[in-house]
Short mmCIF file of C-alpha atoms in Angstrom, two decimals:
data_model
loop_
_atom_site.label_atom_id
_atom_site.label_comp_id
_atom_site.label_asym_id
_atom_site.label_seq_id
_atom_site.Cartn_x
_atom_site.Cartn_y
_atom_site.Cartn_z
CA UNK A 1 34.75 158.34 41.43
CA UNK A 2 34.99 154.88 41.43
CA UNK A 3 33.55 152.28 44.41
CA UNK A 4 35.92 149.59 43.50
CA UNK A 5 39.49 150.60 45.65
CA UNK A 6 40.82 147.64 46.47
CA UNK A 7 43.60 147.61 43.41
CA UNK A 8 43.73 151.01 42.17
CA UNK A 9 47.37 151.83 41.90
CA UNK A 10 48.84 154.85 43.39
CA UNK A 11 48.71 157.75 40.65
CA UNK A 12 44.71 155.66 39.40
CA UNK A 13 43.70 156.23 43.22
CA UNK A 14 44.86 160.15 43.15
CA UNK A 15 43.36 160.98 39.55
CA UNK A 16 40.20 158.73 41.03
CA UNK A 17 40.49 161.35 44.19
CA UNK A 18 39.95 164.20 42.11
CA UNK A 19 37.52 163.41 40.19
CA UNK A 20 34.63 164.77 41.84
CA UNK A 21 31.41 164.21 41.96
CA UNK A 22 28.60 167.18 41.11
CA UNK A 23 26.12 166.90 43.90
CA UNK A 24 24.33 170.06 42.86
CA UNK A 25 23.49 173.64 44.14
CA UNK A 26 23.29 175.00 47.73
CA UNK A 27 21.22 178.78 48.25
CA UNK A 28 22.71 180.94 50.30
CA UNK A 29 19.95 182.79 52.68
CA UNK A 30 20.89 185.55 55.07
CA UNK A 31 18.88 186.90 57.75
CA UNK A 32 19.02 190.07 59.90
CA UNK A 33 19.51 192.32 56.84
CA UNK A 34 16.32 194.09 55.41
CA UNK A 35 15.44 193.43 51.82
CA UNK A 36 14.95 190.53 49.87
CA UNK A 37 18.17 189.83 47.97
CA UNK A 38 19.86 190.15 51.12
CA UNK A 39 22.07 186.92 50.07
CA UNK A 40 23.96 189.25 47.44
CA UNK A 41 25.05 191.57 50.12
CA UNK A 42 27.73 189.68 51.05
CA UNK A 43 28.73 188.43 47.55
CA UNK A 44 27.03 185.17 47.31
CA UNK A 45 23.48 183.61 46.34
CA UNK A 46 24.31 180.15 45.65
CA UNK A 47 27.08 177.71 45.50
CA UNK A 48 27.78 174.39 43.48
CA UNK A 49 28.43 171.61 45.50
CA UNK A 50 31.13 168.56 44.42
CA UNK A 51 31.97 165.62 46.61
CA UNK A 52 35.15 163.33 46.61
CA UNK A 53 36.28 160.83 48.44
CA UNK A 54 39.63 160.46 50.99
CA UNK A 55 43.14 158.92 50.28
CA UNK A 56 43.67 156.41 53.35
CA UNK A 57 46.42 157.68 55.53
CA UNK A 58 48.40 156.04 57.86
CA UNK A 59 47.91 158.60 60.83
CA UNK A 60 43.77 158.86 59.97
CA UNK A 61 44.40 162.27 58.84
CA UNK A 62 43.43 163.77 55.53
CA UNK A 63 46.50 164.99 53.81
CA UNK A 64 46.42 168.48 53.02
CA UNK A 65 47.80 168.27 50.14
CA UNK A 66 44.85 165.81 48.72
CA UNK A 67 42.50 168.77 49.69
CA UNK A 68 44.32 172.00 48.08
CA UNK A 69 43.94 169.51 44.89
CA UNK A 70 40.72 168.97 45.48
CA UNK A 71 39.94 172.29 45.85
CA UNK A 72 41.69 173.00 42.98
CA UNK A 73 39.53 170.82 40.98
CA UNK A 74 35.89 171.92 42.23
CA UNK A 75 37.43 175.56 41.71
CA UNK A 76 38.36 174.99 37.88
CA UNK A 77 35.16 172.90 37.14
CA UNK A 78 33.15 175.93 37.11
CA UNK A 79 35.26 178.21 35.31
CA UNK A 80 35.04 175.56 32.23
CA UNK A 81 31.45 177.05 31.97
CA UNK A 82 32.67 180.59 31.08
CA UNK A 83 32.63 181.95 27.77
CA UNK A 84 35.63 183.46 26.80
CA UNK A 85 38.29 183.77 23.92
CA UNK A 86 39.98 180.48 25.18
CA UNK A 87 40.56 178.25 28.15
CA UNK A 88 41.39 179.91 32.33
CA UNK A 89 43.98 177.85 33.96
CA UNK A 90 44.69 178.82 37.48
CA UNK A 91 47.18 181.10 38.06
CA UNK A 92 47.09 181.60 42.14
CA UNK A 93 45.25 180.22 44.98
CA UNK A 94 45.34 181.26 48.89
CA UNK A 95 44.01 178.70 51.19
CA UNK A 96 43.62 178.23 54.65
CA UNK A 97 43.88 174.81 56.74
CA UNK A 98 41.23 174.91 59.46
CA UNK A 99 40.44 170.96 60.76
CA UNK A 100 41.94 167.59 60.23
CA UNK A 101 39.93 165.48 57.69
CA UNK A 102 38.87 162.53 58.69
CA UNK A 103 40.46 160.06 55.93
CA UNK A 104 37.39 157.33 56.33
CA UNK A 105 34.75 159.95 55.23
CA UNK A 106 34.19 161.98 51.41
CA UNK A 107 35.21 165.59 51.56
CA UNK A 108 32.35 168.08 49.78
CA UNK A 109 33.53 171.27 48.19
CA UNK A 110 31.13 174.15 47.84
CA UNK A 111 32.52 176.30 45.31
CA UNK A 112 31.00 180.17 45.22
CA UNK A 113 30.85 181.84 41.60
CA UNK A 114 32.43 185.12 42.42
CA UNK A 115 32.92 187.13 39.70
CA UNK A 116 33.63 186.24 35.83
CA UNK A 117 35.26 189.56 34.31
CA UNK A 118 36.76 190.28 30.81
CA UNK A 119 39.64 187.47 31.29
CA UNK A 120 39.94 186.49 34.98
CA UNK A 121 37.30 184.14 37.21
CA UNK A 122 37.88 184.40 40.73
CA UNK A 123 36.51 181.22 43.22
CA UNK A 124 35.93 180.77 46.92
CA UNK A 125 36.06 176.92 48.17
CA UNK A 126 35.04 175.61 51.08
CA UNK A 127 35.51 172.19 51.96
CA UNK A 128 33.58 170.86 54.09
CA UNK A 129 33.52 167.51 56.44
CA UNK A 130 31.42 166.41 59.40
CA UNK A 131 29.20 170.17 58.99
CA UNK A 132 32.04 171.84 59.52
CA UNK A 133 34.70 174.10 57.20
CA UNK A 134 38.72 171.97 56.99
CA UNK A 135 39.71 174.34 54.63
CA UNK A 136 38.90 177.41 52.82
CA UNK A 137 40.34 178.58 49.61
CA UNK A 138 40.22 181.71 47.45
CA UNK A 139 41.89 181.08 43.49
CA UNK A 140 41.86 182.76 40.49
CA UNK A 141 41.93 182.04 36.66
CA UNK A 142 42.70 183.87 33.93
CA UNK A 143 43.07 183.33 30.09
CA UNK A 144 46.31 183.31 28.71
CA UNK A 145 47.81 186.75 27.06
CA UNK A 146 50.46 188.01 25.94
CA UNK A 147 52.85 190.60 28.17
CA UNK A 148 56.01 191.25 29.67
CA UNK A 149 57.79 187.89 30.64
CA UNK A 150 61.20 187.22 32.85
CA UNK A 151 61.90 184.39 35.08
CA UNK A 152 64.56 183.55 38.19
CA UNK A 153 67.10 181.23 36.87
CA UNK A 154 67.02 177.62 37.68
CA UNK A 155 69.39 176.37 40.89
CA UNK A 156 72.10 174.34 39.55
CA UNK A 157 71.91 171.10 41.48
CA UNK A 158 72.63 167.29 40.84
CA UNK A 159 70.24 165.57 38.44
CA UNK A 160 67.18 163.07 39.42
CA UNK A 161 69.14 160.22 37.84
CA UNK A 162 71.81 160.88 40.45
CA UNK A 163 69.96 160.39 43.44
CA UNK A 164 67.92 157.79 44.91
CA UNK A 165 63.74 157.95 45.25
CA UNK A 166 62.17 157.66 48.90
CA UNK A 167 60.69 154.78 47.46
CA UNK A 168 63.98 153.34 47.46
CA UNK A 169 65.29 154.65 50.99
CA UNK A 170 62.27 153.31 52.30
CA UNK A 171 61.46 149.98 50.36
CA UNK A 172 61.98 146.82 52.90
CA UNK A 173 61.33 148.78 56.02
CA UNK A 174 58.64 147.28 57.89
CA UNK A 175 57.26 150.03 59.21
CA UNK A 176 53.34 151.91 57.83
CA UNK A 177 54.54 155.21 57.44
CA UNK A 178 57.78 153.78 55.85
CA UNK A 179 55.70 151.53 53.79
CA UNK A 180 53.19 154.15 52.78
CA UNK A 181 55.81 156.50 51.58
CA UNK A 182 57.44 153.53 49.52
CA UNK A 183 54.66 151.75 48.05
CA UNK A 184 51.38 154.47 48.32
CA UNK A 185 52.71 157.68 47.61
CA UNK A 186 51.57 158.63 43.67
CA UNK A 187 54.58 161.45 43.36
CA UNK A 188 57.90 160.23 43.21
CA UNK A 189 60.54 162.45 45.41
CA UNK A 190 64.13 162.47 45.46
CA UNK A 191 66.28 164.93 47.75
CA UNK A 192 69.13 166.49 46.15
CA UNK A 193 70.23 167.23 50.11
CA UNK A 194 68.55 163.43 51.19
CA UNK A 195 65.66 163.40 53.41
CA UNK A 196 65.05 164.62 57.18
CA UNK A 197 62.76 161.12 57.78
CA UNK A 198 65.37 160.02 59.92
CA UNK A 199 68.45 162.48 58.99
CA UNK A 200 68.66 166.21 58.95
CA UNK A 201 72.12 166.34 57.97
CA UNK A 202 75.03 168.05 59.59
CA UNK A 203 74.83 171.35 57.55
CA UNK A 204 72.01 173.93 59.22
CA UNK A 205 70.75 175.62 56.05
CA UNK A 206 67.47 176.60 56.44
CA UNK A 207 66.96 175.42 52.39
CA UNK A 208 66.94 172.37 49.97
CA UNK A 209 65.84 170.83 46.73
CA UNK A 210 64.03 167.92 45.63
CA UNK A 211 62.89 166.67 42.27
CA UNK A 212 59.15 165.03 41.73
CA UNK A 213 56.81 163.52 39.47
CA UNK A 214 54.43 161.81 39.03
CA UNK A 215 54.50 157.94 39.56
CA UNK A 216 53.15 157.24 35.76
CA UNK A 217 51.36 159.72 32.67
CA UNK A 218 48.60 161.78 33.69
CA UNK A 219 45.80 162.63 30.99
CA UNK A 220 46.65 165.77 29.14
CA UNK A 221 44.23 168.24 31.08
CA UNK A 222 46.26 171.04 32.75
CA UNK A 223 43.55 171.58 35.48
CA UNK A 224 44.44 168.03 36.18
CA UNK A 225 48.04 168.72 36.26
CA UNK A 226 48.34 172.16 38.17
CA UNK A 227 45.77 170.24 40.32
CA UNK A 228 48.36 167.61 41.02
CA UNK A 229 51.16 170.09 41.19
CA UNK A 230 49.41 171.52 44.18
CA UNK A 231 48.82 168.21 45.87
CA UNK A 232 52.81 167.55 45.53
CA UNK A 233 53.32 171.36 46.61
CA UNK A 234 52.47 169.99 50.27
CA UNK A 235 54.77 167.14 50.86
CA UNK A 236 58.59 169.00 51.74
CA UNK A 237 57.92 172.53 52.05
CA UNK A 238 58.30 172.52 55.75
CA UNK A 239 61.14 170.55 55.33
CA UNK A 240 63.79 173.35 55.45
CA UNK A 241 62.30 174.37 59.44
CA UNK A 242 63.09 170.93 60.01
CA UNK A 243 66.77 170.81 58.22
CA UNK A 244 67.55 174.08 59.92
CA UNK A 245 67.19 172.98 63.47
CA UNK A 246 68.85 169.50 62.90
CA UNK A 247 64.89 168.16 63.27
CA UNK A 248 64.21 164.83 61.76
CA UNK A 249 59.66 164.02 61.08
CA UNK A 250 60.26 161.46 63.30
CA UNK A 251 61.42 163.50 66.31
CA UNK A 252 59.10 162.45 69.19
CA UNK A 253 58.70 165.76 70.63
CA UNK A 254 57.60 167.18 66.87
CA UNK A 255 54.14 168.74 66.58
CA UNK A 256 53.62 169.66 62.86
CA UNK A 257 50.90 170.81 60.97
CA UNK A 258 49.94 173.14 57.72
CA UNK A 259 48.05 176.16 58.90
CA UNK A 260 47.93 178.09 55.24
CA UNK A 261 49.14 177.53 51.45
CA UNK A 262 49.46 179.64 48.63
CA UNK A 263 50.67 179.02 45.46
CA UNK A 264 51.21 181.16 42.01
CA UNK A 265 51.02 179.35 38.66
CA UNK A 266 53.16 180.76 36.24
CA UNK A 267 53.87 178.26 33.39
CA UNK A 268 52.25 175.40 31.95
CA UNK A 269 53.33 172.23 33.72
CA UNK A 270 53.53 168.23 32.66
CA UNK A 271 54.01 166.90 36.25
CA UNK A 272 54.81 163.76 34.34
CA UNK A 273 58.30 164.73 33.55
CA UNK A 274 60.71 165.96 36.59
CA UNK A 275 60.22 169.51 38.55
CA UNK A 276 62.71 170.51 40.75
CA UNK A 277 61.06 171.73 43.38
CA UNK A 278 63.70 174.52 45.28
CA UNK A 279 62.49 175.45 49.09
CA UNK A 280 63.55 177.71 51.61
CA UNK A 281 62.36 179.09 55.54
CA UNK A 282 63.31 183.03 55.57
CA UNK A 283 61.66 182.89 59.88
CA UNK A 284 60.52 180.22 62.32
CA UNK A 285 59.10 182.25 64.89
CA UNK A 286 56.04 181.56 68.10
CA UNK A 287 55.74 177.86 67.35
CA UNK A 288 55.37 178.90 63.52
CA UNK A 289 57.58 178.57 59.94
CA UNK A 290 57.38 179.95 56.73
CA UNK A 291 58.48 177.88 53.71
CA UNK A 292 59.04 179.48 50.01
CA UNK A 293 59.25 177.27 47.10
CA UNK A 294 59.86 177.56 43.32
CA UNK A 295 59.28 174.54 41.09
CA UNK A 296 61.15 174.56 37.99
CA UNK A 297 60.43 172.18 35.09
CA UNK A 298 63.21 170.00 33.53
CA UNK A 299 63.66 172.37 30.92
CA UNK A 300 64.36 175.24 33.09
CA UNK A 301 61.08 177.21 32.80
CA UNK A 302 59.80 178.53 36.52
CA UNK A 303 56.40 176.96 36.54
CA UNK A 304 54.87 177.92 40.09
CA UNK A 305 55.93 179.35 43.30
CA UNK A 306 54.62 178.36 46.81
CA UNK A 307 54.17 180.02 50.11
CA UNK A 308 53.27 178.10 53.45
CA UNK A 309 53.06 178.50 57.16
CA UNK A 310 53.16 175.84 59.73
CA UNK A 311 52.90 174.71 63.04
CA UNK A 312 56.21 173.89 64.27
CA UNK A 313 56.23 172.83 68.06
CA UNK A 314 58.76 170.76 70.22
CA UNK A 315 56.98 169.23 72.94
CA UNK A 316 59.38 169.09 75.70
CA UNK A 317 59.54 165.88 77.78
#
């Protein structure tokens, strides 16, 4: 992590955002429970502790995506340690969204070494602000084998080059959250279906597409990159809630939050290039939707599919 923020461009401050900090290692100590290892009766002795700092938001929130990444990160520094035939990426993570984050303060992530096997590493993350748990993640890693291999087909929609960025909706518009998603945002998105900012549309399809990238080239590390993948995972996939109710995020009466994530990495990704990132809501139900995604890489290869729940309330005037 760097001190010196004041000019980092967006996709420098995000790779500067996840590149955490080792602190060192926290002992876990249990009491009521006769014997002296009583610590490993629930799984866990110790846990390695990271830091890293907050992206500046305009509502003072930590974004959740920013901390999935994180997590991410912490997650797959340990697992470089093992000693295997070859490299772990992540292949799924399950994470649940417990506080707000407080975007002026550093986020620490203690990361608990659960169980190295033959060819998978499974992690549990907690990260942790103000004493207290924002989010809590289990993920797994696994080297890569061979096996049985099939894949849903790409959606045939319009090209990036055919539609215009949110950078470009939003550029000019003297607004913070319009500026932020113009000028700050290190992923670029473009809607195949355009954005519910300040449109939903006239068609009440409870699905949609959008291509991202990233704003610039990322280093080639594919922790780095899935870890990035995950960040972007978090920006639209409550989007087709929204598109299905004629909702727009700037709806007054909308209450919105992430309460879980999970995501399953299937391919290796250069979020670099464009990934079509294809959503859909199957049930908005008790103040709560589900969105599905699959992300798709220009090529056609399926490269991850996502899973997320979220508070969806209209506050009635």
């Amino acid at each position: 992590m760097t001190d010196d923020l004041t000019a980092l461009p967006p996709l420098a401050d995000l790779i500067d955002v996840l590149t955490l900090r080792e602190l060192g290692t926290a002992h876990i100590s249990v009491t009521g429970i006769e014997g002296q290892d009583a610590a490993s009766s629930i799984g866990a002795t110790s846990a390695r502790v990271f830091e890293g700092r907050s992206q500046k938001m305009p509502h003072g929130r930590v974004f959740g995506g920013q901390v999935l990444a994180q997590c991410v990160m912490a997650a797959g520094l340990t697992v470089r340690d093992v000693v295997g035939d070859g490299p772990r990426p992540i292949h799924s993570l399950h994470g649940y969204f417990m506080r707000p984050g407080d975007d002026t303060l550093p986020i620490r992530f203690a990361v608990e070494e659960m169980r190295d096997g033959a060819s998978f590493s499974t992690r549990r993350v907690h990260a942790i602000q103000k004493g207290a748990p924002i989010m809590s993640m289990t993920c797994s890693f696994q080297e890569r084998a061979g096996g049985l291999d099939h894949q849903d087909p790409m959606p045939e929609v319009p090209g990036p080059d055919e539609l215009r960025s949110l950078s470009d909706v939003f550029g000019g518009i003297d607004h913070p959250g319009a500026k932020h998603i113009a000028e700050s945002r290190p992923i670029e998105q473009r809607h195949v279906e355009g954005s519910v900012f300040l449109d939903a549309g006239t068609e009440r399809v409870a699905e949609q597409h959008v291509w991202m990238r990233a704003i610039g080239e990322l280093p080639d590390d594919q922790l780095l990159h899935s870890a990035v993948l995950a960040y972007a995972s978090d920006y639209t996939l409550l989007e087709p809630i929204l598109r299905r109710h004629g909702v727009v995020w700037t709806d007054p009466r909308l209450r919105a939050a992430s309460l879980d994530h999970s995501m399953w990495f299937h391919r290796d990704v250069d979020i670099s290039d464009w990934v079509l990132y294809a959503q859909q809501s199957p049930s908005a139900i008790s103040g709560r939707g589900l969105g599905i995604g699959q992300m798709f890489a220009q090529d056609g290869r399926l490269v991850a599919t996502t899973a997320q729940e979220g508070m969806i309330r209209l506050k009635e005037s």
